[in-house]
JSON list of C-alpha atoms in Angstrom, two decimals:
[
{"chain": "K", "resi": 11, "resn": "UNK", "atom": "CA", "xyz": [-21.92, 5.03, -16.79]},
{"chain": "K", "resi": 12, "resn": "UNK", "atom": "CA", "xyz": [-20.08, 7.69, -14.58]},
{"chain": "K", "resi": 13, "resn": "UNK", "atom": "CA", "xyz": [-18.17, 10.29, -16.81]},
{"chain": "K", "resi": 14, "resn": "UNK", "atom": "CA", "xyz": [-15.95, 12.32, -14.85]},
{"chain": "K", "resi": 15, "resn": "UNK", "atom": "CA", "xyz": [-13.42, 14.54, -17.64]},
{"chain": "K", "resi": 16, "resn": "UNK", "atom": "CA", "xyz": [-14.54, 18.34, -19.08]},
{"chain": "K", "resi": 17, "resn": "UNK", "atom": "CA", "xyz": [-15.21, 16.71, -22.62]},
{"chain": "K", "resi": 18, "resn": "UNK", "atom": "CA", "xyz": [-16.84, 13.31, -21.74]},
{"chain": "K", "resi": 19, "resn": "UNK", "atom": "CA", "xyz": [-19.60, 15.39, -19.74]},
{"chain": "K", "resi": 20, "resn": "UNK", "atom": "CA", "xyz": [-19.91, 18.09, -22.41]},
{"chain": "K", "resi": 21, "resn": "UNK", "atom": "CA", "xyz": [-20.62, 15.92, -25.24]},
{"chain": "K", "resi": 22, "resn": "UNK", "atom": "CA", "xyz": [-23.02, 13.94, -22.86]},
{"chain": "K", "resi": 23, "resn": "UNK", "atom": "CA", "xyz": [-24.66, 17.46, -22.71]},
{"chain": "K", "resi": 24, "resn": "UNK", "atom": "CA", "xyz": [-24.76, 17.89, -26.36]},
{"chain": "K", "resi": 25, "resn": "UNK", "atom": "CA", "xyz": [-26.06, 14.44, -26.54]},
{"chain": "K", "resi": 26, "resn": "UNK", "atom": "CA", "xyz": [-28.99, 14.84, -24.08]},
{"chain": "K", "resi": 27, "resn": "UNK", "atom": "CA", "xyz": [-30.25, 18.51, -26.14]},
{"chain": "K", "resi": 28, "resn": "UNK", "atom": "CA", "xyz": [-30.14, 16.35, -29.44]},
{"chain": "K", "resi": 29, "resn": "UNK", "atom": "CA", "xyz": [-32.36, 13.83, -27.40]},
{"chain": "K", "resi": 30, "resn": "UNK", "atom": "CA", "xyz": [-34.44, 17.13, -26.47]},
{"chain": "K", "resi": 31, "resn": "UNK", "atom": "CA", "xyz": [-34.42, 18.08, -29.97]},
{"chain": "K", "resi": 32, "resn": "UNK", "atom": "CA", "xyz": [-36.53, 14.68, -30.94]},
{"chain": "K", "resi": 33, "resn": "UNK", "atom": "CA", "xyz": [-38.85, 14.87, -27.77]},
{"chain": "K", "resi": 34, "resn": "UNK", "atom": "CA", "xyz": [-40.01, 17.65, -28.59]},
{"chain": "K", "resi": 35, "resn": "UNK", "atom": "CA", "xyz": [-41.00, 17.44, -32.13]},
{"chain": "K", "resi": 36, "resn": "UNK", "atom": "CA", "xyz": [-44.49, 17.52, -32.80]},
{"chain": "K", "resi": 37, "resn": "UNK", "atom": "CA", "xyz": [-44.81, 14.30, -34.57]},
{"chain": "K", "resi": 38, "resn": "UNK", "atom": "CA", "xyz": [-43.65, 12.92, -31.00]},
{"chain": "K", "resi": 39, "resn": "UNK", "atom": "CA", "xyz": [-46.81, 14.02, -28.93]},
{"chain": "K", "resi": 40, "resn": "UNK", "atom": "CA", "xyz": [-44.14, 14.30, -25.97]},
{"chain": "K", "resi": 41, "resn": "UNK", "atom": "CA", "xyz": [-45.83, 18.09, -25.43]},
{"chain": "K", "resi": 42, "resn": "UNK", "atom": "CA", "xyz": [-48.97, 17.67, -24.26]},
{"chain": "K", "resi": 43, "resn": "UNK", "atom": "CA", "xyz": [-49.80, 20.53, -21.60]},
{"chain": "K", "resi": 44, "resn": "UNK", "atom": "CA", "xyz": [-48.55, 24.17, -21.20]},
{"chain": "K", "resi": 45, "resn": "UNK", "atom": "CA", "xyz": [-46.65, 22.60, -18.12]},
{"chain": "K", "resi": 46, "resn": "UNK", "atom": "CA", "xyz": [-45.00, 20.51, -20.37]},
{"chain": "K", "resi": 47, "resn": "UNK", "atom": "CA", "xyz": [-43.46, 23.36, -21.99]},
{"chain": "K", "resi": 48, "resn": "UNK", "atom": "CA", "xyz": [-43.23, 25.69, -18.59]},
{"chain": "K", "resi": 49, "resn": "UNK", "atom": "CA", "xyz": [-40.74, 22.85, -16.81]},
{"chain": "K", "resi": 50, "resn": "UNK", "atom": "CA", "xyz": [-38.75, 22.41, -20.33]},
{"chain": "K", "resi": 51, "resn": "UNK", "atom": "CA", "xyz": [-38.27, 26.15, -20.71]},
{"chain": "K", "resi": 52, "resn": "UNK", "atom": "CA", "xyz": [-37.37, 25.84, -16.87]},
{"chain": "K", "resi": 53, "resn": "UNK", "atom": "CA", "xyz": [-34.31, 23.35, -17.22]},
{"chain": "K", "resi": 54, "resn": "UNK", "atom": "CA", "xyz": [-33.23, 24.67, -20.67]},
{"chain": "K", "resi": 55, "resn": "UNK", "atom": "CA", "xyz": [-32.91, 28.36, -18.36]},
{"chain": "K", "resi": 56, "resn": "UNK", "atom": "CA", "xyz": [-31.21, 26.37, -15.72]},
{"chain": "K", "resi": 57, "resn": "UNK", "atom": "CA", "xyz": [-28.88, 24.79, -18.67]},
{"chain": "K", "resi": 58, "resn": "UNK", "atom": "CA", "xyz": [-28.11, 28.37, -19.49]},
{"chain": "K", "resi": 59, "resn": "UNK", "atom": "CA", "xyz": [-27.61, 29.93, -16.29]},
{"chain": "K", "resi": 60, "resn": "UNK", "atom": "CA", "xyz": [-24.52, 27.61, -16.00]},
{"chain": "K", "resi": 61, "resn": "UNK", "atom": "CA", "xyz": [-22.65, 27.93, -18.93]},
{"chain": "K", "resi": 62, "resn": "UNK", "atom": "CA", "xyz": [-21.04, 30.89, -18.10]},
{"chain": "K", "resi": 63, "resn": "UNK", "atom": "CA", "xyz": [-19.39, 29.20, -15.25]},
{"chain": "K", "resi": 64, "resn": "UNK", "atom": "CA", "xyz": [-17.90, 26.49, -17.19]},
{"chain": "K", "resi": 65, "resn": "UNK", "atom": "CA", "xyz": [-16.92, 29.07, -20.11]},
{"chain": "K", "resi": 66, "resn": "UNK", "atom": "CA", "xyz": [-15.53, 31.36, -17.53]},
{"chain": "K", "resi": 67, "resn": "UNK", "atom": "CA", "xyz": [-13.04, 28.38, -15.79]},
{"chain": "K", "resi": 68, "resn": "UNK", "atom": "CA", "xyz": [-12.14, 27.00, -19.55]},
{"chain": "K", "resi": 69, "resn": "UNK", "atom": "CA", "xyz": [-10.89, 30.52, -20.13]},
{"chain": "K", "resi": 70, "resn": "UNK", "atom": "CA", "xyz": [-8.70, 31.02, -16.84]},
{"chain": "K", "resi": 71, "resn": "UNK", "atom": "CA", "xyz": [-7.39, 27.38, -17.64]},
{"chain": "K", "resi": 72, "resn": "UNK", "atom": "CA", "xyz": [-6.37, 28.91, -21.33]},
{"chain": "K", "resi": 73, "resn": "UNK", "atom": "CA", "xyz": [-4.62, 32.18, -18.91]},
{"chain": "K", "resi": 74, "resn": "UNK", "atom": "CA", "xyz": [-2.56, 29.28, -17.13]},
{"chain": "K", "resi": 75, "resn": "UNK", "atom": "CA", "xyz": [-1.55, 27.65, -20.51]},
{"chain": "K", "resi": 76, "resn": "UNK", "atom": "CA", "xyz": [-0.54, 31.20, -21.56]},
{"chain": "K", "resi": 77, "resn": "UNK", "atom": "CA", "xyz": [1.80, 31.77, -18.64]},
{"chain": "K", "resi": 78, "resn": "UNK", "atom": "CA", "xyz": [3.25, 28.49, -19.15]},
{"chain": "K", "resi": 79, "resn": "UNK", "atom": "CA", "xyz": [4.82, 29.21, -22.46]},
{"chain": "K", "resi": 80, "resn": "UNK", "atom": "CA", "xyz": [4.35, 25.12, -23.06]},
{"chain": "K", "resi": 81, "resn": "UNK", "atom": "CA", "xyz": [1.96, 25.39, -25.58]},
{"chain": "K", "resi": 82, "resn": "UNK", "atom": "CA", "xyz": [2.45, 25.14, -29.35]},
{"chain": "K", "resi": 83, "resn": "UNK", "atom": "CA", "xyz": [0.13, 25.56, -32.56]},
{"chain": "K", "resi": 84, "resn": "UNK", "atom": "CA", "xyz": [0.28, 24.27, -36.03]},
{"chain": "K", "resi": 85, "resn": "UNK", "atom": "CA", "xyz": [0.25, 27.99, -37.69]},
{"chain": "K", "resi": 86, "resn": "UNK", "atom": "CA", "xyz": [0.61, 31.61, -36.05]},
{"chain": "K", "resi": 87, "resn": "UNK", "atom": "CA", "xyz": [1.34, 32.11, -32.15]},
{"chain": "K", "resi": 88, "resn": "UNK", "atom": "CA", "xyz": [0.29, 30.21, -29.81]},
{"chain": "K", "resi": 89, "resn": "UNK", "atom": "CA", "xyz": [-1.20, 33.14, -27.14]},
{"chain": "K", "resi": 90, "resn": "UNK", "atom": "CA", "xyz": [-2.68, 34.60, -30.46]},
{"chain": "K", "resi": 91, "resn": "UNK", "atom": "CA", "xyz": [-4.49, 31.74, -30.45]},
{"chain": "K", "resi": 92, "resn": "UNK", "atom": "CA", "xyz": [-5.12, 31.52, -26.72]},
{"chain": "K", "resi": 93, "resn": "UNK", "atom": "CA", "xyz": [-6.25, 35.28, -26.78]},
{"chain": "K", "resi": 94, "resn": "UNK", "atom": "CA", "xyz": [-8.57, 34.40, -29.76]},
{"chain": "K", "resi": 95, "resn": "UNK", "atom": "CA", "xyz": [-10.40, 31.41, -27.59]},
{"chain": "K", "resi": 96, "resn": "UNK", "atom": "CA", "xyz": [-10.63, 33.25, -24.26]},
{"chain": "K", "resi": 97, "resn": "UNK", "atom": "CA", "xyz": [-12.48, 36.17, -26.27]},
{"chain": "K", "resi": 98, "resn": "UNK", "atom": "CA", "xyz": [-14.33, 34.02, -27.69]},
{"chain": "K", "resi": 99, "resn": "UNK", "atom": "CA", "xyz": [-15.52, 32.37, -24.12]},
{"chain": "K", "resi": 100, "resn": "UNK", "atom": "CA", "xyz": [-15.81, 35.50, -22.91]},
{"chain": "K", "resi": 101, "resn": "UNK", "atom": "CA", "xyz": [-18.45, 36.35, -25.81]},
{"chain": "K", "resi": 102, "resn": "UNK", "atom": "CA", "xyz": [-20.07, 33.03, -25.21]},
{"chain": "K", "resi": 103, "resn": "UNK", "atom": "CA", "xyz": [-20.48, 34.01, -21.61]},
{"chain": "K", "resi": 104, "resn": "UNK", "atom": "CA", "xyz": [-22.46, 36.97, -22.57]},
{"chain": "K", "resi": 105, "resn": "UNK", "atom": "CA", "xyz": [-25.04, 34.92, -24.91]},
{"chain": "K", "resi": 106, "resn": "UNK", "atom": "CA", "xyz": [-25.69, 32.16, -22.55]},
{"chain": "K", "resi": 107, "resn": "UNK", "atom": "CA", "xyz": [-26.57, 35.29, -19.98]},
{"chain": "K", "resi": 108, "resn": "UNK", "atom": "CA", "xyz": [-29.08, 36.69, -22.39]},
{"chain": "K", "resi": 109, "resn": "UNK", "atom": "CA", "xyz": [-30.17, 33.42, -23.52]},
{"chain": "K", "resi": 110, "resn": "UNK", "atom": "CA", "xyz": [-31.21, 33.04, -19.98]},
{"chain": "K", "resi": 111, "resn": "UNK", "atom": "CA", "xyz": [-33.00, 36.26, -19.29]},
{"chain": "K", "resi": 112, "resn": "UNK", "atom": "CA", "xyz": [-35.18, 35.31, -22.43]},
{"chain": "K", "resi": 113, "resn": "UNK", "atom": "CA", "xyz": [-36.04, 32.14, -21.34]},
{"chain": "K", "resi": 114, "resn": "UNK", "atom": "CA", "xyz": [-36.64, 33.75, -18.00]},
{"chain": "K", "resi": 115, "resn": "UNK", "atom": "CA", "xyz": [-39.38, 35.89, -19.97]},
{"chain": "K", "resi": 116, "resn": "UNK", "atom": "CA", "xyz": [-40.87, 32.98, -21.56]},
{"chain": "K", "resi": 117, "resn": "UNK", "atom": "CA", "xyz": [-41.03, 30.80, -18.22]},
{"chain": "K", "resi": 118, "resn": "UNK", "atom": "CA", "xyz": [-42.94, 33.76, -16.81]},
{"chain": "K", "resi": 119, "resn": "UNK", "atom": "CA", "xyz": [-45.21, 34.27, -19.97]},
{"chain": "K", "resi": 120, "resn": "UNK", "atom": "CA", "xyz": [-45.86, 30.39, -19.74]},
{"chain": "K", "resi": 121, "resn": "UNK", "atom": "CA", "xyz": [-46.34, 30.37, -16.20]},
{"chain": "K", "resi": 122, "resn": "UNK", "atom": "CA", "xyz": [-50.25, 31.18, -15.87]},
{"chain": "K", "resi": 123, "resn": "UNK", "atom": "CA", "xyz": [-51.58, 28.74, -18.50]},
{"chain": "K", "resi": 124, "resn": "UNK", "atom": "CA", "xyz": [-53.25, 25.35, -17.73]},
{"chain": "K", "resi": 125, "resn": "UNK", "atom": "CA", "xyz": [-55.11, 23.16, -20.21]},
{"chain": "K", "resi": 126, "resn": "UNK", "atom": "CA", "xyz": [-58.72, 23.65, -20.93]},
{"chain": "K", "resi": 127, "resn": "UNK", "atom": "CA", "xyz": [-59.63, 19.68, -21.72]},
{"chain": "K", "resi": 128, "resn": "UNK", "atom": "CA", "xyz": [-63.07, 20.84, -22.51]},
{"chain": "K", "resi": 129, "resn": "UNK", "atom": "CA", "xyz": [-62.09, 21.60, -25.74]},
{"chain": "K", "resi": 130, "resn": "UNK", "atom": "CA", "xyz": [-61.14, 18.16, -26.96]},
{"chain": "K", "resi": 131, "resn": "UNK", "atom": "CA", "xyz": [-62.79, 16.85, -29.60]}
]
């Protein structure tokens, strides 16, 4: 299945971190080794380290509605509304860049563990 528009491929996004969600439950015994956890943490930082990208080109999209003057709202002003979202992207922007530099720190923490299987029962 090929998606190819903004929202198809976003909620396939949100659909693959609910699938991460279950995989990594406990109860699933899909963790086994701190490497299992080090290349998770890896992708997840990945993940973040590209949102801002995407949040960034949704917001100059909402500046080229604005300009337009073609856009309407139910209540209030539309560019009130445009303003609001592009802040708001702007914000989000700012949290997926921290959320990476702490995921950076736990890659890094997780990075010189291995498994000691001598301690199996």
């Amino acid at each position: 299945m090929t998606i190819a528009n903004p929202a198809g491929l976003a909620a396939h996004a949100a659909e693959a971190i609910r699938n991460l969600n279950h995989a990594t439950q406990s109860a699933k015994g899909e963790l086994t080794y701190p490497g299992d956890a080090y290349k998770t943490v890896a992708s997840l930082k990945l993940l973040t380290q590209r949102l801002p990208q995407s949040f960034d080109q949704l917001s100059d999209f909402l500046g080229t509605l604005a300009k337009t003057g073609a856009v309407t709202a139910d209540y209030g002003a539309p560019d009130d509304h445009l303003a609001e979202a592009r802040s708001a992207l702007a914000s989000a922007a700012i949290i997926a860049q921290t959320l990476t530099e702490f995921l950076d720190r736990a890659h890094i923490e997780l990075s010189p563990l291995g498994y000691d299987a001598t301690t199996e029962a």
